[in-house]
mmCIF file of C-alpha atoms in Angstrom:
data_model
loop_
_atom_site.group_PDB
_atom_site.id
_atom_site.type_symbol
_atom_site.label_atom_id
_atom_site.label_comp_id
_atom_site.label_asym_id
_atom_site.label_seq_id
_atom_site.Cartn_x
_atom_site.Cartn_y
_atom_site.Cartn_z
ATOM 1 C CA UNK C 103 136.845 -55.104 -6.759
ATOM 2 C CA UNK C 104 135.244 -58.381 -5.762
ATOM 3 C CA UNK C 105 132.374 -60.165 -7.457
ATOM 4 C CA UNK C 106 130.805 -63.106 -5.651
ATOM 5 C CA UNK C 107 128.423 -64.877 -7.980
ATOM 6 C CA UNK C 108 126.022 -67.543 -6.775
ATOM 7 C CA UNK C 109 123.310 -66.780 -9.273
ATOM 8 C CA UNK C 110 120.789 -69.251 -10.612
ATOM 9 C CA UNK C 111 117.604 -68.240 -12.450
ATOM 10 C CA UNK C 112 115.364 -66.390 -9.997
ATOM 11 C CA UNK C 113 113.244 -68.890 -8.093
ATOM 12 C CA UNK C 114 109.772 -68.634 -6.665
ATOM 13 C CA UNK C 115 109.501 -67.729 -2.994
ATOM 14 C CA UNK C 116 110.927 -70.448 -0.743
ATOM 15 C CA UNK C 117 108.542 -73.003 0.773
ATOM 16 C CA UNK C 118 108.619 -72.176 4.488
ATOM 17 C CA UNK C 119 106.150 -73.420 7.093
ATOM 18 C CA UNK C 120 106.808 -70.653 9.612
ATOM 19 C CA UNK C 121 104.038 -68.028 9.418
ATOM 20 C CA UNK C 122 106.534 -65.193 9.804
ATOM 21 C CA UNK C 123 110.052 -64.978 8.372
ATOM 22 C CA UNK C 124 112.665 -62.673 6.882
ATOM 23 C CA UNK C 125 115.937 -63.292 5.047
ATOM 24 C CA UNK C 126 118.557 -60.530 5.049
ATOM 25 C CA UNK C 127 122.115 -60.071 3.801
ATOM 26 C CA UNK C 128 124.086 -58.757 6.756
ATOM 27 C CA UNK C 129 126.670 -56.358 5.308
ATOM 28 C CA UNK C 130 124.170 -54.402 3.196
ATOM 29 C CA UNK C 131 121.012 -54.963 5.226
ATOM 30 C CA UNK C 132 119.191 -55.903 2.018
ATOM 31 C CA UNK C 133 116.051 -57.994 2.546
ATOM 32 C CA UNK C 134 115.983 -60.908 0.100
ATOM 33 C CA UNK C 135 112.547 -62.241 0.961
ATOM 34 C CA UNK C 136 109.974 -61.978 3.745
ATOM 35 C CA UNK C 137 106.511 -62.984 4.887
ATOM 36 C CA UNK C 138 104.511 -61.303 7.648
ATOM 37 C CA UNK C 139 107.812 -59.825 8.795
ATOM 38 C CA UNK C 140 106.146 -57.011 10.769
ATOM 39 C CA UNK C 141 103.702 -59.246 12.613
ATOM 40 C CA UNK C 142 104.241 -58.934 16.366
ATOM 41 C CA UNK C 143 105.008 -62.279 17.948
ATOM 42 C CA UNK C 144 106.403 -63.659 21.194
ATOM 43 C CA UNK C 145 110.157 -64.136 20.700
ATOM 44 C CA UNK C 146 111.054 -66.580 23.499
ATOM 45 C CA UNK C 147 114.855 -66.878 23.880
ATOM 46 C CA UNK C 148 115.795 -65.019 20.729
ATOM 47 C CA UNK C 149 115.248 -62.122 23.139
ATOM 48 C CA UNK C 150 118.797 -62.939 24.246
ATOM 49 C CA UNK C 151 120.194 -61.496 21.002
ATOM 50 C CA UNK C 152 119.552 -58.059 22.483
ATOM 51 C CA UNK C 153 121.030 -59.178 25.801
ATOM 52 C CA UNK C 154 124.209 -60.295 24.023
ATOM 53 C CA UNK C 155 124.325 -57.070 22.021
ATOM 54 C CA UNK C 156 124.303 -54.971 25.189
ATOM 55 C CA UNK C 157 126.935 -57.178 26.813
ATOM 56 C CA UNK C 158 129.285 -56.704 23.865
ATOM 57 C CA UNK C 159 128.567 -52.978 23.756
ATOM 58 C CA UNK C 160 129.642 -52.683 27.377
ATOM 59 C CA UNK C 161 132.721 -54.814 26.740
ATOM 60 C CA UNK C 162 133.613 -52.430 23.941
ATOM 61 C CA UNK C 163 133.734 -49.496 26.362
ATOM 62 C CA UNK C 164 136.528 -51.189 28.310
ATOM 63 C CA UNK C 165 134.747 -50.659 31.622
ATOM 64 C CA UNK C 166 134.194 -54.402 31.897
ATOM 65 C CA UNK C 167 136.233 -57.299 30.515
ATOM 66 C CA UNK C 168 135.750 -60.979 29.764
ATOM 67 C CA UNK C 169 137.561 -61.662 33.044
ATOM 68 C CA UNK C 170 135.100 -59.580 35.067
ATOM 69 C CA UNK C 171 133.521 -61.582 37.863
ATOM 70 C CA UNK C 172 129.741 -62.036 37.757
ATOM 71 C CA UNK C 173 127.936 -63.041 40.954
ATOM 72 C CA UNK C 174 124.687 -64.987 40.718
ATOM 73 C CA UNK C 175 121.811 -63.524 42.739
ATOM 74 C CA UNK C 176 118.862 -65.387 44.223
ATOM 75 C CA UNK C 177 116.706 -63.840 41.491
ATOM 76 C CA UNK C 178 119.006 -65.096 38.732
ATOM 77 C CA UNK C 179 119.117 -68.584 40.262
ATOM 78 C CA UNK C 180 115.316 -68.698 40.400
ATOM 79 C CA UNK C 181 114.905 -68.547 36.614
ATOM 80 C CA UNK C 182 113.137 -71.556 35.136
ATOM 81 C CA UNK C 183 113.206 -72.858 31.594
ATOM 82 C CA UNK C 184 116.571 -73.421 29.971
ATOM 83 C CA UNK C 185 119.296 -72.892 32.542
ATOM 84 C CA UNK C 186 122.845 -73.811 33.445
ATOM 85 C CA UNK C 187 122.028 -74.248 37.162
ATOM 86 C CA UNK C 188 123.984 -71.364 38.625
ATOM 87 C CA UNK C 189 123.771 -71.258 42.421
ATOM 88 C CA UNK C 190 123.143 -68.165 44.522
ATOM 89 C CA UNK C 191 126.482 -66.536 45.280
ATOM 90 C CA UNK C 192 128.279 -68.492 42.543
ATOM 91 C CA UNK C 193 130.942 -66.487 40.729
ATOM 92 C CA UNK C 194 131.726 -66.952 37.061
ATOM 93 C CA UNK C 195 133.756 -64.908 34.598
ATOM 94 C CA UNK C 196 131.781 -62.854 32.104
ATOM 95 C CA UNK C 197 133.366 -64.995 29.390
ATOM 96 C CA UNK C 198 131.747 -68.098 30.892
ATOM 97 C CA UNK C 199 128.434 -66.301 31.354
ATOM 98 C CA UNK C 200 128.409 -65.363 27.657
ATOM 99 C CA UNK C 201 128.995 -69.012 26.752
ATOM 100 C CA UNK C 202 126.104 -70.024 28.993
ATOM 101 C CA UNK C 203 123.830 -67.567 27.165
ATOM 102 C CA UNK C 204 125.024 -68.113 23.589
ATOM 103 C CA UNK C 205 125.452 -71.890 23.713
ATOM 104 C CA UNK C 206 122.965 -73.253 26.233
ATOM 105 C CA UNK C 207 120.518 -70.321 26.297
ATOM 106 C CA UNK C 208 120.793 -70.069 30.070
ATOM 107 C CA UNK C 209 118.046 -67.883 31.527
ATOM 108 C CA UNK C 210 119.874 -67.744 34.850
ATOM 109 C CA UNK C 211 123.058 -66.610 33.115
ATOM 110 C CA UNK C 212 121.166 -63.919 31.192
ATOM 111 C CA UNK C 213 119.718 -62.433 34.361
ATOM 112 C CA UNK C 214 123.099 -62.623 36.120
ATOM 113 C CA UNK C 215 124.671 -60.685 33.237
ATOM 114 C CA UNK C 216 121.844 -58.141 33.257
ATOM 115 C CA UNK C 217 122.239 -57.505 36.977
ATOM 116 C CA UNK C 218 126.022 -57.257 36.627
ATOM 117 C CA UNK C 219 125.773 -54.590 33.921
ATOM 118 C CA UNK C 220 122.764 -52.571 35.030
ATOM 119 C CA UNK C 221 122.318 -53.377 38.732
ATOM 120 C CA UNK C 222 118.945 -54.999 38.187
ATOM 121 C CA UNK C 223 117.106 -56.874 35.476
ATOM 122 C CA UNK C 224 114.511 -54.076 35.341
ATOM 123 C CA UNK C 225 117.165 -51.450 34.559
ATOM 124 C CA UNK C 226 118.743 -53.718 31.968
ATOM 125 C CA UNK C 227 115.378 -54.281 30.260
ATOM 126 C CA UNK C 228 114.972 -50.515 30.025
ATOM 127 C CA UNK C 229 118.354 -50.413 28.294
ATOM 128 C CA UNK C 230 117.128 -53.125 25.917
ATOM 129 C CA UNK C 231 114.050 -51.121 25.009
ATOM 130 C CA UNK C 232 116.114 -47.962 24.550
ATOM 131 C CA UNK C 233 118.461 -49.828 22.229
ATOM 132 C CA UNK C 234 115.534 -51.243 20.262
ATOM 133 C CA UNK C 235 114.231 -47.715 19.742
ATOM 134 C CA UNK C 236 117.694 -46.502 18.717
ATOM 135 C CA UNK C 237 117.935 -49.266 16.089
ATOM 136 C CA UNK C 238 114.516 -48.452 14.664
ATOM 137 C CA UNK C 239 112.911 -51.649 15.904
ATOM 138 C CA UNK C 240 109.418 -50.202 15.670
ATOM 139 C CA UNK C 241 107.471 -53.295 16.707
ATOM 140 C CA UNK C 242 109.488 -54.501 19.677
ATOM 141 C CA UNK C 243 109.040 -54.267 23.424
ATOM 142 C CA UNK C 244 110.847 -56.308 26.051
ATOM 143 C CA UNK C 245 109.647 -57.276 29.525
ATOM 144 C CA UNK C 246 112.622 -59.434 30.512
ATOM 145 C CA UNK C 247 116.162 -60.156 29.349
ATOM 146 C CA UNK C 248 115.807 -63.860 28.589
ATOM 147 C CA UNK C 249 112.426 -64.398 26.907
ATOM 148 C CA UNK C 250 110.626 -66.333 29.631
ATOM 149 C CA UNK C 251 107.812 -63.814 29.849
ATOM 150 C CA UNK C 252 104.461 -64.837 28.409
ATOM 151 C CA UNK C 253 103.199 -61.251 28.694
ATOM 152 C CA UNK C 254 101.492 -59.806 25.635
ATOM 153 C CA UNK C 255 103.730 -56.785 26.236
ATOM 154 C CA UNK C 256 106.853 -58.830 25.382
ATOM 155 C CA UNK C 257 106.970 -58.956 21.607
ATOM 156 C CA UNK C 258 109.030 -58.413 18.479
ATOM 157 C CA UNK C 259 108.923 -59.210 14.767
ATOM 158 C CA UNK C 260 111.010 -61.131 12.255
ATOM 159 C CA UNK C 261 112.212 -57.814 10.802
ATOM 160 C CA UNK C 262 113.238 -56.433 14.177
ATOM 161 C CA UNK C 263 115.023 -59.666 15.106
ATOM 162 C CA UNK C 264 116.983 -59.406 11.860
ATOM 163 C CA UNK C 265 117.854 -55.791 12.675
ATOM 164 C CA UNK C 266 119.277 -56.591 16.112
ATOM 165 C CA UNK C 267 120.973 -59.727 14.798
ATOM 166 C CA UNK C 268 122.666 -57.667 12.104
ATOM 167 C CA UNK C 269 123.790 -55.066 14.633
ATOM 168 C CA UNK C 270 125.311 -57.780 16.818
ATOM 169 C CA UNK C 271 127.176 -59.752 14.156
ATOM 170 C CA UNK C 272 128.460 -56.800 12.121
ATOM 171 C CA UNK C 273 129.569 -54.674 15.087
ATOM 172 C CA UNK C 274 130.803 -57.562 17.248
ATOM 173 C CA UNK C 275 131.734 -60.538 15.046
ATOM 174 C CA UNK C 276 133.578 -62.012 18.023
ATOM 175 C CA UNK C 277 130.167 -63.291 19.101
ATOM 176 C CA UNK C 278 130.730 -66.105 16.593
ATOM 177 C CA UNK C 279 133.491 -67.440 18.854
ATOM 178 C CA UNK C 280 130.645 -68.346 21.199
ATOM 179 C CA UNK C 281 127.773 -69.172 18.864
ATOM 180 C CA UNK C 282 129.907 -71.667 16.916
ATOM 181 C CA UNK C 283 130.503 -73.764 20.057
ATOM 182 C CA UNK C 284 128.720 -77.107 19.891
ATOM 183 C CA UNK C 285 129.661 -78.423 23.326
ATOM 184 C CA UNK C 286 131.906 -77.197 26.127
ATOM 185 C CA UNK C 287 132.342 -77.840 29.843
ATOM 186 C CA UNK C 288 132.151 -75.202 32.546
ATOM 187 C CA UNK C 289 132.971 -75.621 36.227
ATOM 188 C CA UNK C 290 130.590 -74.773 39.057
ATOM 189 C CA UNK C 291 132.380 -73.799 42.268
ATOM 190 C CA UNK C 292 129.927 -73.344 45.146
ATOM 191 C CA UNK C 293 129.665 -73.977 48.878
ATOM 192 C CA UNK C 294 128.472 -77.474 47.950
ATOM 193 C CA UNK C 295 131.741 -78.161 46.148
ATOM 194 C CA UNK C 296 133.039 -78.274 42.595
ATOM 195 C CA UNK C 297 131.236 -79.879 39.679
ATOM 196 C CA UNK C 298 131.508 -79.925 35.899
ATOM 197 C CA UNK C 299 128.544 -78.995 33.722
ATOM 198 C CA UNK C 300 128.433 -79.535 29.962
ATOM 199 C CA UNK C 301 127.017 -76.763 27.813
ATOM 200 C CA UNK C 302 125.300 -78.164 24.737
ATOM 201 C CA UNK C 303 124.236 -75.859 21.900
ATOM 202 C CA UNK C 304 120.523 -75.399 21.331
ATOM 203 C CA UNK C 305 121.305 -74.504 17.697
ATOM 204 C CA UNK C 306 121.230 -77.880 15.929
ATOM 205 C CA UNK C 307 121.878 -76.055 12.657
ATOM 206 C CA UNK C 308 125.560 -76.191 13.617
ATOM 207 C CA UNK C 309 125.487 -79.891 12.743
ATOM 208 C CA UNK C 310 122.919 -79.671 9.953
ATOM 209 C CA UNK C 311 124.202 -76.809 7.788
ATOM 210 C CA UNK C 312 127.913 -76.473 7.133
ATOM 211 C CA UNK C 313 127.994 -72.689 6.719
ATOM 212 C CA UNK C 314 126.233 -71.940 10.027
ATOM 213 C CA UNK C 315 127.836 -69.318 12.266
ATOM 214 C CA UNK C 316 125.033 -68.761 14.817
ATOM 215 C CA UNK C 317 122.917 -67.289 16.216
ATOM 216 C CA UNK C 318 120.043 -67.941 18.657
ATOM 217 C CA UNK C 319 117.106 -70.272 19.169
ATOM 218 C CA UNK C 320 113.935 -69.742 21.172
ATOM 219 C CA UNK C 321 110.830 -71.716 22.059
ATOM 220 C CA UNK C 322 107.897 -71.509 24.449
ATOM 221 C CA UNK C 323 104.328 -72.739 24.255
ATOM 222 C CA UNK C 324 103.284 -69.223 23.257
ATOM 223 C CA UNK C 325 106.091 -68.397 20.819
ATOM 224 C CA UNK C 326 106.312 -71.925 19.381
ATOM 225 C CA UNK C 327 109.708 -72.404 17.693
ATOM 226 C CA UNK C 328 111.836 -69.429 16.685
ATOM 227 C CA UNK C 329 115.321 -69.043 15.274
ATOM 228 C CA UNK C 330 117.675 -66.350 14.065
ATOM 229 C CA UNK C 331 120.140 -68.300 11.943
ATOM 230 C CA UNK C 332 123.333 -66.781 10.591
ATOM 231 C CA UNK C 333 125.549 -68.314 7.928
ATOM 232 C CA UNK C 334 128.591 -67.324 5.890
ATOM 233 C CA UNK C 335 129.387 -68.694 2.440
ATOM 234 C CA UNK C 336 131.559 -67.228 -0.318
ATOM 235 C CA UNK C 337 131.882 -63.935 1.573
ATOM 236 C CA UNK C 338 128.094 -63.536 1.763
ATOM 237 C CA UNK C 339 126.658 -63.377 5.295
ATOM 238 C CA UNK C 340 122.961 -64.153 5.628
ATOM 239 C CA UNK C 341 120.487 -63.829 8.498
ATOM 240 C CA UNK C 342 117.385 -66.037 8.352
ATOM 241 C CA UNK C 343 114.740 -65.328 10.983
ATOM 242 C CA UNK C 344 111.802 -67.697 11.439
ATOM 243 C CA UNK C 345 109.105 -67.165 14.059
ATOM 244 C CA UNK C 346 106.265 -69.457 15.064
ATOM 245 C CA UNK C 347 107.473 -72.626 13.355
ATOM 246 C CA UNK C 348 105.268 -75.562 14.403
ATOM 247 C CA UNK C 349 108.092 -77.800 15.643
ATOM 248 C CA UNK C 350 111.755 -77.894 16.562
ATOM 249 C CA UNK C 351 112.576 -79.844 13.411
ATOM 250 C CA UNK C 352 110.610 -77.519 11.138
ATOM 251 C CA UNK C 353 112.312 -74.337 12.372
ATOM 252 C CA UNK C 354 115.726 -75.660 11.375
ATOM 253 C CA UNK C 355 114.419 -76.890 8.047
ATOM 254 C CA UNK C 356 112.772 -73.503 7.476
ATOM 255 C CA UNK C 357 116.067 -71.747 8.176
ATOM 256 C CA UNK C 358 118.013 -74.017 5.817
ATOM 257 C CA UNK C 359 115.409 -73.488 3.110
ATOM 258 C CA UNK C 360 115.759 -69.714 3.447
ATOM 259 C CA UNK C 361 119.544 -69.791 3.529
ATOM 260 C CA UNK C 362 119.781 -72.051 0.502
ATOM 261 C CA UNK C 363 117.376 -69.787 -1.347
ATOM 262 C CA UNK C 364 119.417 -66.743 -0.435
ATOM 263 C CA UNK C 365 122.665 -68.214 -1.631
ATOM 264 C CA UNK C 366 121.085 -69.415 -4.874
ATOM 265 C CA UNK C 367 119.879 -65.962 -5.934
ATOM 266 C CA UNK C 368 122.545 -63.673 -4.478
ATOM 267 C CA UNK C 369 125.454 -61.915 -6.158
ATOM 268 C CA UNK C 370 127.672 -59.537 -4.218
ATOM 269 C CA UNK C 371 129.637 -56.597 -5.591
ATOM 270 C CA UNK C 372 132.336 -55.123 -3.369
ATOM 271 C CA UNK C 373 134.749 -52.260 -3.895
ATOM 272 C CA UNK C 374 137.236 -51.927 -1.040
ATOM 273 C CA UNK C 375 138.055 -48.384 -2.234
ATOM 274 C CA UNK C 376 141.809 -48.686 -1.926
ATOM 275 C CA UNK C 377 142.587 -46.589 -5.018
ATOM 276 C CA UNK C 378 144.333 -43.261 -4.258
ATOM 277 C CA UNK C 379 142.187 -40.138 -4.334
ATOM 278 C CA UNK C 380 144.855 -37.460 -4.364
ATOM 279 C CA UNK C 381 144.191 -34.016 -2.918
ATOM 280 C CA UNK C 382 141.531 -31.328 -3.174
ATOM 281 C CA UNK C 383 142.294 -27.595 -3.480
ATOM 282 C CA UNK C 384 141.398 -25.485 -0.448
ATOM 283 C CA UNK C 385 140.620 -21.792 -0.869
ATOM 284 C CA UNK C 386 141.541 -19.459 1.955
ATOM 285 C CA UNK C 387 143.240 -22.098 4.055
ATOM 286 C CA UNK C 388 146.513 -22.416 5.923
ATOM 287 C CA UNK C 389 147.209 -25.268 3.503
ATOM 288 C CA UNK C 390 146.403 -25.042 -0.189
ATOM 289 C CA UNK C 391 145.303 -28.671 -0.473
ATOM 290 C CA UNK C 392 143.816 -31.390 1.696
ATOM 291 C CA UNK C 393 144.367 -35.147 1.223
ATOM 292 C CA UNK C 394 141.280 -37.287 0.722
ATOM 293 C CA UNK C 395 140.101 -40.729 1.766
ATOM 294 C CA UNK C 396 137.047 -42.924 1.326
ATOM 295 C CA UNK C 397 134.665 -43.332 4.255
ATOM 296 C CA UNK C 398 134.809 -47.087 3.698
ATOM 297 C CA UNK C 399 134.201 -49.877 1.240
ATOM 298 C CA UNK C 400 131.072 -50.317 -0.872
ATOM 299 C CA UNK C 401 128.956 -53.462 -1.035
ATOM 300 C CA UNK C 402 125.894 -54.133 -3.143
ATOM 301 C CA UNK C 403 123.774 -57.274 -3.165
ATOM 302 C CA UNK C 404 121.902 -58.206 -6.329
ATOM 303 C CA UNK C 405 119.141 -60.828 -6.411
ATOM 304 C CA UNK C 406 117.858 -60.062 -9.902
ATOM 305 C CA UNK C 407 120.555 -61.724 -11.981
ATOM 306 C CA UNK C 408 122.158 -58.492 -13.187
ATOM 307 C CA UNK C 409 125.695 -58.407 -14.595
ATOM 308 C CA UNK C 410 127.697 -56.814 -11.788
ATOM 309 C CA UNK C 411 130.751 -56.395 -14.011
ATOM 310 C CA UNK C 412 128.792 -53.487 -15.496
ATOM 311 C CA UNK C 413 128.815 -51.495 -12.255
ATOM 312 C CA UNK C 414 130.302 -48.048 -12.872
ATOM 313 C CA UNK C 415 131.999 -45.837 -10.292
ATOM 314 C CA UNK C 416 132.108 -42.048 -10.640
ATOM 315 C CA UNK C 417 134.071 -39.715 -8.371
ATOM 316 C CA UNK C 418 132.144 -36.538 -7.631
ATOM 317 C CA UNK C 419 134.233 -33.718 -6.136
ATOM 318 C CA UNK C 420 134.143 -29.913 -6.371
ATOM 319 C CA UNK C 421 137.088 -28.084 -7.957
ATOM 320 C CA UNK C 422 137.910 -26.608 -4.563
ATOM 321 C CA UNK C 423 136.447 -26.122 -1.109
ATOM 322 C CA UNK C 424 136.522 -23.158 1.233
ATOM 323 C CA UNK C 425 138.468 -23.208 4.483
ATOM 324 C CA UNK C 426 138.044 -24.083 7.284
ATOM 325 C CA UNK C 427 137.865 -27.827 6.668
ATOM 326 C CA UNK C 428 137.285 -30.338 9.461
ATOM 327 C CA UNK C 429 139.001 -33.706 9.499
ATOM 328 C CA UNK C 430 136.455 -36.349 8.462
ATOM 329 C CA UNK C 431 134.224 -33.774 6.759
ATOM 330 C CA UNK C 432 132.415 -35.119 3.696
ATOM 331 C CA UNK C 433 133.628 -33.191 0.654
ATOM 332 C CA UNK C 434 132.377 -35.451 -2.139
ATOM 333 C CA UNK C 435 131.278 -38.970 -2.953
ATOM 334 C CA UNK C 436 131.944 -42.026 -5.052
ATOM 335 C CA UNK C 437 128.721 -42.859 -6.860
ATOM 336 C CA UNK C 438 127.958 -46.364 -8.120
ATOM 337 C CA UNK C 439 125.512 -47.067 -10.922
ATOM 338 C CA UNK C 440 124.300 -50.145 -12.782
ATOM 339 C CA UNK C 441 122.463 -50.018 -16.100
ATOM 340 C CA UNK C 442 122.079 -46.274 -15.661
ATOM 341 C CA UNK C 443 120.570 -46.564 -12.186
ATOM 342 C CA UNK C 444 122.267 -45.301 -9.030
ATOM 343 C CA UNK C 445 122.775 -48.220 -6.631
ATOM 344 C CA UNK C 446 124.646 -46.451 -3.855
ATOM 345 C CA UNK C 447 127.522 -44.220 -2.848
ATOM 346 C CA UNK C 448 130.407 -43.798 -0.423
ATOM 347 C CA UNK C 449 131.374 -40.429 1.017
ATOM 348 C CA UNK C 450 134.808 -38.976 0.314
ATOM 349 C CA UNK C 451 136.284 -37.322 3.390
ATOM 350 C CA UNK C 452 138.946 -34.769 4.202
ATOM 351 C CA UNK C 453 141.796 -36.676 5.805
ATOM 352 C CA UNK C 454 143.097 -33.652 7.745
ATOM 353 C CA UNK C 455 141.768 -30.393 9.126
ATOM 354 C CA UNK C 456 142.680 -27.138 7.384
ATOM 355 C CA UNK C 457 142.256 -23.923 9.336
ATOM 356 C CA UNK C 458 141.223 -20.680 7.734
ATOM 357 C CA UNK C 459 144.255 -18.571 6.840
ATOM 358 C CA UNK C 460 144.862 -15.314 8.692
ATOM 359 C CA UNK C 461 146.957 -12.270 7.719
ATOM 360 C CA UNK C 462 150.133 -13.789 9.162
ATOM 361 C CA UNK C 463 149.585 -17.000 7.205
ATOM 362 C CA UNK C 464 149.287 -15.096 3.943
ATOM 363 C CA UNK C 465 152.462 -13.147 4.765
ATOM 364 C CA UNK C 466 154.290 -16.409 5.460
ATOM 365 C CA UNK C 467 153.146 -17.821 2.098
ATOM 366 C CA UNK C 468 154.404 -14.727 0.270
ATOM 367 C CA UNK C 469 157.766 -14.932 2.024
ATOM 368 C CA UNK C 470 158.042 -18.621 1.249
ATOM 369 C CA UNK C 471 157.269 -17.963 -2.408
ATOM 370 C CA UNK C 472 159.806 -15.083 -2.536
ATOM 371 C CA UNK C 473 162.535 -17.256 -1.006
ATOM 372 C CA UNK C 474 161.943 -19.988 -3.554
ATOM 373 C CA UNK C 475 162.595 -17.645 -6.485
#
């Protein structure tokens, strides 16, 4: 069991200039502090967090790879704002396209990726909205895949940005291989010849805050200055979302203020659940017992200064279960409590399937027992 203690006496709410913000611990999803976190606002380029999430989801299927070739369309080339100056017909690997999105916030690269995956930006945006609904992002609607839109119908909230950021970094931590890049060259190969272009990170927090891991900046005249900042310190991963900061400098200061606050009040309890569970009796099954396993580890974030060494774990299992039993079926739980209060649980699963015994199975058991005498 792991205890990560960064606890100081509980402070007042952090002094943040952004009108809307939220600070979350990534592994548990616990919100540490927030202000106007459900206020709908224009997200600018932090829209691209959803774009990256869908890219990595499709990579995970194996149908596309980092070596897949992405062709830039005239529509993708036409994107204004932040761009990496892809030319129509230019071919880049998906790996390079991801760098262009994650490091330099390339609008042209975002649209090229969207078209590559979905056939058109419109179809990709529909996928983005479907994913937002699936994640429970109740106050989000996208009109494009890069955040250039100034439509009132393109909006999200600090809470929803934290939700999609958490989904991205916990499911696909390899994104940090891109978001940690400060500067890197790519090569343009077009009919005009070959040229080198330097990607420079828009996330200045990489140089300002030593525990920074990502994630995405955004700014337009409508959205002002936005940021979803991720950091990792002492095994605690935080997500600080600020929206509508008045200046570029302030958004980074706001994020650092939130992250510092989070680390000052947070304590993490973790049980990796590696202790053996033994077996559970099965009534009426081909097998008389079934081995057990935990569904996963347990993590709990405390921000109230409680003594996490007092966390108690109780295994709750029936004396036996009735066949048939499906592999992965929840048959009990490990319950965690602190100061008499339940703080969470982890399911205990059947490791194997056990079919219901038939007449022949019972006969076999009797014969086996007789032969052992």
